[in-house]
Coordinates of C-alpha atoms in Angstrom, one line a residue:
Q203 CA -4.8 -8.7 39.8
E204 CA -5.4 -5.2 37.6
A205 CA -5.0 -8.1 34.5
G206 CA -7.9 -10.3 35.6
I207 CA -5.4 -12.7 37.1
G208 CA -6.3 -14.7 40.2
I209 CA -3.8 -16.9 42.5
I210 CA -4.2 -19.2 45.0
Y211 CA -0.6 -20.5 46.6
Q212 CA -0.1 -23.0 48.1
E213 CA 1.3 -21.7 51.1
L214 CA -1.3 -19.4 53.0
T215 CA -1.0 -15.5 52.6
L216 CA -3.9 -14.0 54.9
V217 CA -3.2 -11.8 57.5
P218 CA -3.9 -13.9 60.9
E219 CA -5.0 -10.8 63.1
L220 CA -7.9 -9.7 60.5
T221 CA -11.1 -11.0 59.9
V222 CA -12.0 -13.3 57.4
A223 CA -14.1 -10.5 55.7
E224 CA -11.2 -8.1 55.7
N225 CA -8.8 -10.4 54.1
I226 CA -11.5 -11.5 51.5
F227 CA -11.6 -7.8 50.7
L228 CA -8.2 -6.7 51.5
G229 CA -6.8 -3.7 49.5
R230 CA -10.4 -3.4 47.9
E231 CA -12.8 -2.6 51.5
P232 CA -15.9 -1.4 50.6
L233 CA -15.9 2.3 51.7
R234 CA -18.9 5.3 53.3
R235 CA -19.4 8.7 51.6
S236 CA -17.3 9.9 54.5
G237 CA -14.0 7.4 53.3
L238 CA -14.2 4.8 56.3
V239 CA -14.4 1.1 55.7
N240 CA -18.4 -0.1 55.4
K241 CA -17.6 -3.0 57.9
R242 CA -21.2 -4.3 57.9
Q243 CA -21.0 -4.1 53.6
M244 CA -18.1 -5.9 53.8
E245 CA -19.2 -8.7 56.0
R246 CA -22.5 -9.2 53.8
M247 CA -20.3 -8.9 51.0
A248 CA -18.1 -12.0 52.3
A249 CA -20.7 -13.6 53.5
E250 CA -22.1 -14.1 50.1
V251 CA -19.2 -15.3 48.3
L252 CA -18.5 -17.8 51.6
A253 CA -22.5 -19.0 50.8
Q254 CA -21.2 -19.5 47.2
L255 CA -18.8 -22.1 48.1
H256 CA -20.6 -23.3 50.8
I257 CA -18.3 -22.5 53.4
A258 CA -19.5 -22.6 56.9
I259 CA -17.4 -19.7 58.3
S260 CA -18.5 -17.2 60.0
P261 CA -17.2 -13.7 57.9
S262 CA -16.5 -11.8 61.5
A263 CA -14.0 -14.6 62.5
L264 CA -10.5 -14.1 63.4
V265 CA -8.1 -16.2 60.8
R266 CA -6.1 -16.9 63.9
T267 CA -8.8 -18.8 65.5
L268 CA -9.2 -20.9 62.6
R269 CA -7.4 -24.2 61.4
I270 CA -5.3 -24.3 58.3
G271 CA -8.0 -26.2 55.9
Q272 CA -10.3 -23.4 57.1
Q273 CA -7.9 -21.1 56.0
Q274 CA -7.4 -23.0 52.8
L275 CA -11.3 -22.2 52.1
V276 CA -11.0 -18.2 52.9
E277 CA -8.0 -18.1 50.2
I278 CA -9.9 -19.8 47.8
A279 CA -12.9 -17.3 48.8
R280 CA -10.8 -14.0 48.3
A281 CA -9.8 -15.7 44.7
V282 CA -13.4 -16.2 43.7
S283 CA -14.3 -12.4 44.9
R284 CA -12.1 -10.8 42.5
A285 CA -14.0 -12.2 39.7
A286 CA -10.6 -13.0 37.7
R287 CA -11.0 -14.2 34.1
V288 CA -8.1 -16.7 34.9
L289 CA -7.4 -18.1 37.8
I290 CA -4.3 -20.5 38.9
M291 CA -4.8 -22.7 41.8
D292 CA -2.1 -24.3 43.8
E293 CA -3.2 -27.4 45.5
P294 CA -6.0 -25.4 46.7
T295 CA -7.6 -28.9 48.3
S296 CA -4.2 -30.2 49.9
A297 CA -6.4 -29.8 53.4
L298 CA -10.0 -30.2 52.5
S299 CA -12.6 -32.6 53.1
Q300 CA -13.8 -34.6 50.2
A301 CA -17.1 -32.9 51.1
E302 CA -15.5 -29.7 51.3
T303 CA -13.5 -30.4 48.0
A304 CA -16.8 -31.8 45.9
A305 CA -18.3 -28.4 47.2
L306 CA -15.2 -26.4 45.4
F307 CA -15.3 -28.5 42.5
E308 CA -19.2 -27.4 41.6
V309 CA -17.9 -23.7 41.9
L310 CA -14.8 -24.6 39.7
N311 CA -17.5 -25.5 37.3
R312 CA -19.4 -22.9 37.3
L313 CA -16.7 -20.5 36.6
K314 CA -15.7 -22.9 33.7
N315 CA -19.1 -22.5 32.0
K316 CA -18.7 -18.5 32.7
G317 CA -15.8 -18.8 30.5
I318 CA -12.7 -18.1 33.2
A319 CA -10.1 -20.2 32.4
I320 CA -8.2 -21.9 35.2
I321 CA -4.7 -23.2 35.8
Y322 CA -5.0 -26.5 38.7
I323 CA -1.9 -27.5 40.1
S324 CA -2.3 -30.6 41.9
H325 CA -0.4 -34.3 43.0
R326 CA -4.2 -36.1 43.6
L327 CA -4.1 -37.2 40.3
G328 CA -8.2 -38.7 40.9
E329 CA -8.9 -35.0 41.1
V330 CA -6.9 -33.9 38.1
F331 CA -9.0 -36.7 36.0
Q332 CA -12.3 -35.2 37.6
I333 CA -12.0 -31.5 36.6
A334 CA -9.2 -31.1 34.0
D335 CA -9.9 -31.0 30.3
R336 CA -6.3 -31.5 29.1
I337 CA -3.1 -32.2 31.7
S338 CA 0.5 -30.9 31.4
V339 CA 2.9 -32.6 33.1
L340 CA 6.5 -30.7 34.6
R341 CA 9.4 -32.5 35.4
D342 CA 12.5 -30.6 36.8
G343 CA 11.5 -27.9 35.7
R344 CA 10.9 -28.5 32.4
L345 CA 7.6 -29.6 30.5
V346 CA 7.5 -33.3 29.7
G347 CA 4.0 -33.0 27.3
T348 CA 0.2 -31.8 27.5
V349 CA -2.3 -34.3 27.0
P350 CA -6.5 -34.7 26.2
A351 CA -7.5 -35.5 29.9
A352 CA -9.6 -37.9 28.5
Q353 CA -7.1 -39.9 26.2
T354 CA -4.5 -40.5 28.5
S355 CA -4.4 -42.6 32.0
R356 CA -3.5 -42.2 35.6
A357 CA 0.0 -44.8 34.6
E358 CA 0.8 -42.5 32.0
I359 CA 0.6 -39.2 34.0
I360 CA 2.9 -41.1 36.6
R361 CA 5.4 -42.3 34.3
M362 CA 5.5 -39.0 32.7
M363 CA 5.8 -37.3 36.2
V364 CA 8.7 -39.8 37.9
G365 CA 10.3 -40.0 34.4
R366 CA 9.6 -44.6 34.9
E367 CA 6.9 -47.0 35.4
L368 CA 5.8 -47.3 38.9
S369 CA 3.7 -50.0 39.1
T370 CA 2.6 -49.4 42.7
L371 CA 2.4 -46.1 44.9
D372 CA 1.2 -48.2 48.5
A373 CA 4.3 -50.2 49.9
H374 CA 3.7 -53.7 52.4
H375 CA 4.8 -54.2 55.7
P376 CA 5.3 -57.3 58.0
A377 CA 1.8 -58.1 60.3
P378 CA 2.3 -55.5 63.5
R379 CA 3.7 -57.5 66.4
P380 CA 1.8 -58.1 69.8
N381 CA 3.2 -55.6 71.8
V382 CA 1.4 -52.7 72.7
V383 CA 3.6 -49.6 72.6
L384 CA 1.4 -47.0 73.3
K385 CA -2.0 -47.0 74.6
V386 CA -4.6 -44.1 75.6
E387 CA -7.6 -44.9 77.8
H388 CA -10.9 -42.4 78.0
L389 CA -8.9 -39.0 76.8
T390 CA -10.6 -36.4 76.8
L391 CA -9.3 -32.3 75.6
E392 CA -11.6 -29.8 77.2
A393 CA -12.1 -26.7 74.9
E394 CA -10.2 -24.0 75.8
I395 CA -13.1 -22.0 76.4
P396 CA -14.8 -23.2 79.6
G397 CA -18.4 -24.0 79.3
L398 CA -17.7 -25.3 75.8
P399 CA -18.1 -28.8 74.9
P400 CA -15.0 -30.9 75.6
V401 CA -12.7 -31.0 71.6
L402 CA -11.8 -34.7 72.0
R403 CA -14.2 -37.3 74.3
D404 CA -13.7 -40.6 75.8
I405 CA -10.9 -41.8 72.9
S406 CA -9.1 -45.0 74.0
L407 CA -6.8 -47.1 71.1
E408 CA -3.9 -49.2 71.3
V409 CA -1.0 -48.7 68.3
H410 CA 1.2 -52.0 68.5
E411 CA 4.8 -52.1 67.6
G412 CA 5.3 -52.5 64.2
E413 CA 1.9 -50.9 63.5
I414 CA 1.0 -48.1 61.2
L415 CA -2.6 -46.9 62.5
G416 CA -4.4 -44.9 60.4
V417 CA -6.6 -41.9 62.0
A418 CA -9.7 -40.8 59.2
G419 CA -12.5 -38.4 59.8
L420 CA -13.4 -34.8 58.2
L421 CA -12.2 -31.5 59.0
G422 CA -13.0 -30.3 62.7
S423 CA -13.4 -34.2 63.8
G424 CA -10.4 -33.9 66.7
R425 CA -7.6 -35.8 64.1
T426 CA -4.6 -33.3 64.7
E427 CA -6.3 -32.0 68.4
L428 CA -5.5 -36.0 69.2
L429 CA -1.9 -35.9 67.8
E430 CA -1.1 -32.6 69.5
C431 CA -2.8 -34.6 72.9
L432 CA 0.1 -37.3 72.4
F433 CA 2.8 -34.8 71.5
G434 CA 2.3 -33.3 75.3
L435 CA 0.8 -30.1 73.0
H436 CA -2.7 -29.5 75.7
P437 CA -1.3 -30.7 79.3
L438 CA -3.8 -28.8 81.1
R439 CA -6.4 -29.8 79.2
V440 CA -6.4 -33.4 79.3
R441 CA -7.8 -36.3 81.2
G442 CA -7.5 -39.8 80.7
R443 CA -4.4 -41.9 80.9
I444 CA -1.8 -42.4 78.3
L445 CA 0.8 -45.1 78.8
L446 CA 4.2 -46.1 77.0
H447 CA 4.8 -49.7 76.7
G448 CA 2.8 -50.5 79.6
A449 CA 3.8 -47.4 81.7
P450 CA 1.8 -44.4 82.1
I451 CA 3.0 -41.4 81.2
W452 CA 2.4 -37.7 81.8
L453 CA 3.5 -35.7 79.0
S454 CA 4.4 -31.6 79.9
S455 CA 5.4 -30.6 76.9
P456 CA 6.4 -31.4 73.0
R457 CA 10.3 -31.4 74.9
D458 CA 9.3 -34.0 77.5
A459 CA 7.7 -36.1 74.6
L460 CA 10.6 -36.3 72.6
R461 CA 12.7 -37.3 75.5
R462 CA 10.4 -40.4 76.0
G463 CA 10.6 -41.3 72.0
I464 CA 7.5 -39.4 70.4
A465 CA 7.3 -37.2 67.8
L466 CA 5.2 -35.6 66.1
V467 CA 5.3 -34.7 62.0
P468 CA 2.5 -31.6 61.9
E469 CA -0.2 -30.6 59.5
D470 CA 1.3 -27.0 58.6
R471 CA 4.5 -27.4 57.9
R472 CA 5.6 -23.7 58.0
R473 CA 4.3 -22.5 61.2
S474 CA 4.9 -25.9 63.7
G475 CA 7.5 -27.8 61.9
L476 CA 10.0 -25.5 60.6
V477 CA 12.3 -22.5 61.6
I478 CA 12.4 -20.6 58.1
P479 CA 15.1 -18.1 58.6
M480 CA 17.0 -21.3 59.3
N481 CA 18.8 -23.2 56.4
T482 CA 18.4 -27.1 56.0
G483 CA 20.7 -29.0 57.7
H484 CA 20.1 -26.7 60.9
N485 CA 16.7 -27.4 60.9
L486 CA 17.7 -31.2 60.2
T487 CA 19.4 -31.2 63.6
L488 CA 17.3 -28.9 65.3
A489 CA 15.7 -31.1 67.4
T490 CA 18.8 -33.9 68.0
L491 CA 21.7 -31.3 68.6
H492 CA 23.0 -33.2 71.9
K493 CA 24.1 -35.6 69.1
V494 CA 26.1 -32.8 67.1
L495 CA 27.7 -31.1 70.8
R496 CA 31.4 -31.4 71.0
A497 CA 32.5 -29.4 74.9
A498 CA 28.9 -27.7 75.4
L499 CA 29.2 -26.5 71.7
I500 CA 27.9 -27.1 68.3
S501 CA 30.3 -29.2 66.2
G502 CA 30.1 -27.5 62.9
R503 CA 31.0 -31.5 60.9
R504 CA 28.9 -33.5 63.0
E505 CA 26.4 -31.4 62.7
R506 CA 27.0 -31.2 58.6
R507 CA 27.5 -35.1 58.1
L508 CA 24.3 -36.0 60.0
A509 CA 22.4 -33.6 57.9
Q510 CA 23.6 -35.4 54.9
E511 CA 23.1 -38.0 55.8
L512 CA 19.1 -37.4 56.6
M513 CA 18.8 -35.7 53.4
Q514 CA 20.4 -38.6 51.4
R515 CA 18.0 -40.9 53.5
L516 CA 14.9 -39.5 52.5
R517 CA 16.3 -37.2 49.1
I518 CA 16.0 -34.1 50.1
K519 CA 16.9 -32.1 46.5
A520 CA 19.0 -29.0 47.5
T521 CA 22.4 -27.2 46.3
G522 CA 22.9 -28.4 50.0
F523 CA 22.9 -28.3 54.0
Q524 CA 23.8 -24.9 53.7
Q525 CA 21.0 -24.1 51.2
P526 CA 17.9 -22.0 53.1
V527 CA 14.9 -24.2 54.0
E528 CA 12.1 -21.4 52.8
T529 CA 13.6 -22.0 49.5
L530 CA 13.4 -25.8 49.4
S531 CA 9.3 -27.0 47.2
G532 CA 7.1 -27.6 50.0
G533 CA 7.6 -31.5 49.5
N534 CA 11.0 -31.4 50.3
Q535 CA 10.5 -28.6 53.5
Q536 CA 8.1 -31.6 54.5
K537 CA 10.9 -34.3 54.0
V538 CA 13.0 -32.2 56.1
V539 CA 10.2 -32.0 59.3
A540 CA 10.0 -35.6 58.7
G541 CA 14.4 -36.0 59.1
K542 CA 14.1 -33.6 61.8
C543 CA 11.9 -36.0 63.3
L544 CA 13.7 -39.6 62.4
A545 CA 16.7 -37.9 64.0
T546 CA 15.2 -38.4 67.7
S547 CA 15.0 -42.1 67.3
P548 CA 11.2 -42.4 68.1
S549 CA 9.1 -45.0 68.7
V550 CA 5.9 -43.3 68.2
L551 CA 6.1 -41.6 64.9
L552 CA 2.9 -39.2 65.1
L553 CA 1.9 -38.3 61.1
D554 CA -0.5 -35.5 60.2
E555 CA -1.4 -35.5 56.5
P556 CA 2.3 -35.8 55.7
T557 CA 2.4 -35.9 52.2
R558 CA 0.5 -32.6 52.0
G559 CA 1.9 -31.1 48.9
I560 CA 4.4 -34.2 47.4
D561 CA 4.2 -35.2 44.0
V562 CA 3.3 -39.2 43.3
G563 CA 6.9 -39.6 42.8
A564 CA 7.9 -38.8 46.5
K565 CA 4.8 -40.3 47.9
A566 CA 6.4 -43.5 46.8
E567 CA 9.3 -43.0 48.5
L568 CA 7.5 -42.0 51.7
Y569 CA 5.3 -44.9 51.8
E570 CA 8.1 -47.1 51.8
L571 CA 10.2 -45.1 54.0
F572 CA 7.2 -45.5 56.5
A573 CA 6.8 -49.0 56.0
S574 CA 10.2 -49.4 56.3
L575 CA 9.6 -48.1 59.7
A576 CA 7.0 -49.9 61.0
A577 CA 8.6 -53.1 59.7
Q578 CA 11.5 -52.1 62.2
G579 CA 9.1 -52.1 65.2
M580 CA 8.0 -48.5 64.9
A581 CA 5.0 -47.6 66.3
I582 CA 2.8 -45.0 63.7
L583 CA -0.3 -43.2 64.2
M584 CA -1.1 -41.5 61.4
V585 CA -4.1 -39.2 59.9
S586 CA -5.0 -38.9 56.3
S587 CA -7.2 -36.8 54.4
E588 CA -6.9 -39.1 51.6
L589 CA -8.7 -42.5 52.2
P590 CA -6.6 -44.4 49.2
E591 CA -3.4 -43.8 51.1
L592 CA -4.9 -44.7 54.8
L593 CA -5.7 -48.0 53.0
A594 CA -3.1 -48.2 51.4
L595 CA -0.4 -48.2 54.2
A596 CA -2.5 -49.0 57.6
D597 CA -3.1 -52.4 59.1
R598 CA -6.1 -50.1 61.4
I599 CA -8.1 -47.6 61.0
I600 CA -10.2 -45.8 63.3
V601 CA -12.4 -43.1 62.3
L602 CA -13.4 -39.9 64.4
R603 CA -16.2 -37.8 64.3
D604 CA -17.5 -34.9 66.3
G605 CA -14.5 -35.4 68.7
Q606 CA -15.2 -39.3 69.2
V607 CA -14.2 -43.3 67.8
S608 CA -17.4 -43.5 65.4
A609 CA -15.7 -46.6 64.3
C610 CA -12.3 -49.2 63.9
F611 CA -11.8 -51.1 60.8
A612 CA -9.1 -54.2 60.2
R613 CA -7.4 -52.9 56.7
S614 CA -9.3 -56.4 55.6
E615 CA -12.6 -54.8 55.8
A616 CA -12.2 -51.2 55.3
T617 CA -13.5 -49.0 52.5
Q618 CA -13.8 -45.4 51.8
E619 CA -17.6 -46.4 51.4
K620 CA -17.5 -47.3 55.2
I621 CA -15.0 -44.9 56.3
L622 CA -17.0 -41.9 54.8
E623 CA -20.4 -43.1 56.3
A624 CA -18.7 -43.6 59.8
A625 CA -17.4 -39.9 59.5
S626 CA -21.1 -38.4 58.0
P627 CA -22.1 -36.0 60.9
H628 CA -25.5 -37.9 60.3
A629 CA -24.2 -41.3 60.4
V630 CA -25.9 -43.0 63.4
A631 CA -24.4 -43.0 66.5
E632 CA -23.3 -46.9 67.5
E633 CA -21.0 -49.2 70.2
V634 CA -17.7 -49.1 69.0
A635 CA -15.4 -51.8 70.4
P636 CA -11.6 -50.8 71.2
C637 CA -9.5 -50.3 68.7

């Protein structure tokens, strides 16, 4: 920092109990003559930085009350506020919407024009070609090469990344079967604070056997909350009906959801998907301990065999099942979370940004996995901020806007333009056919 180098890490480094302004100026707070922190000036300075980035977050808000996408924006604001001469950004847009990404790129272009050098690390090749002057590719810890962005292609970069030709990143699966596995009728999620508008309002949808139903929407539209309701995380605030295989159910907890065959790959793997102090094998088998018990005690042999099967199935790169999960790459940590869910043999799989922070080769493997699971009859509800991902995988796509379903598209009629129009806050409200 003293040398003028700023960095934004892939994993958040904020202090949850401090405000946005306190996090942005942590360690360099403006002081009064008395030596006390000048909070008013600090919040004013934070507001200026946030306004520069077009971030609509209150400087006085506690970071722990923000969603992961908003927290990522605070990380970016903190780095930009330091006026660094070299700025390193590791997957800075992994949790951002397209509008927020576009606003960030405007800021980066202004910083570049001021002479600031930027190292931008990303698996999103569209972003790389949009913003980069030169592209360097790493594979297995080695520099494969550096090429001018204007003189290469997406296919060539993918070949350099994975070491082979990759003709397509999507994976097709057979058409869904008519049987409805999961049905939601008029689901409403009340706000935590009485008197505020509901977080979700009157949502109805169906997921068929062998179907991947995509969920699109901007940050704050209610996508994550929808999956959380279907995983039993908000039992006292949910109204409406949830039917599984035609039978009404009430989900009192995540344990209840898992017991009924519903599993969730959460948006924030470190906070909600992994037990960081545990090793890779323990994390993989944590939700299925009944499979590795012997006389009420955990069998090390059975646990090791199950963990190794999952590691091979998902191609998790680790020295072994005993490697601490915190030492794995972000992509391999995400695979561990997915493997833990698949070990429960669910009939309904809920995916919240399942490929965030994963390179194109690993994405292709996960796409094939999801397609194969759908082909076997699993019902998949998938939230993603990457529209090409939804268009490649989903049989149907619903769009959420302000906690409501604003549109429902079949795969054949869905386009990025239609989805963004339906997700936009200024879109005209209209009657939506049941999904």
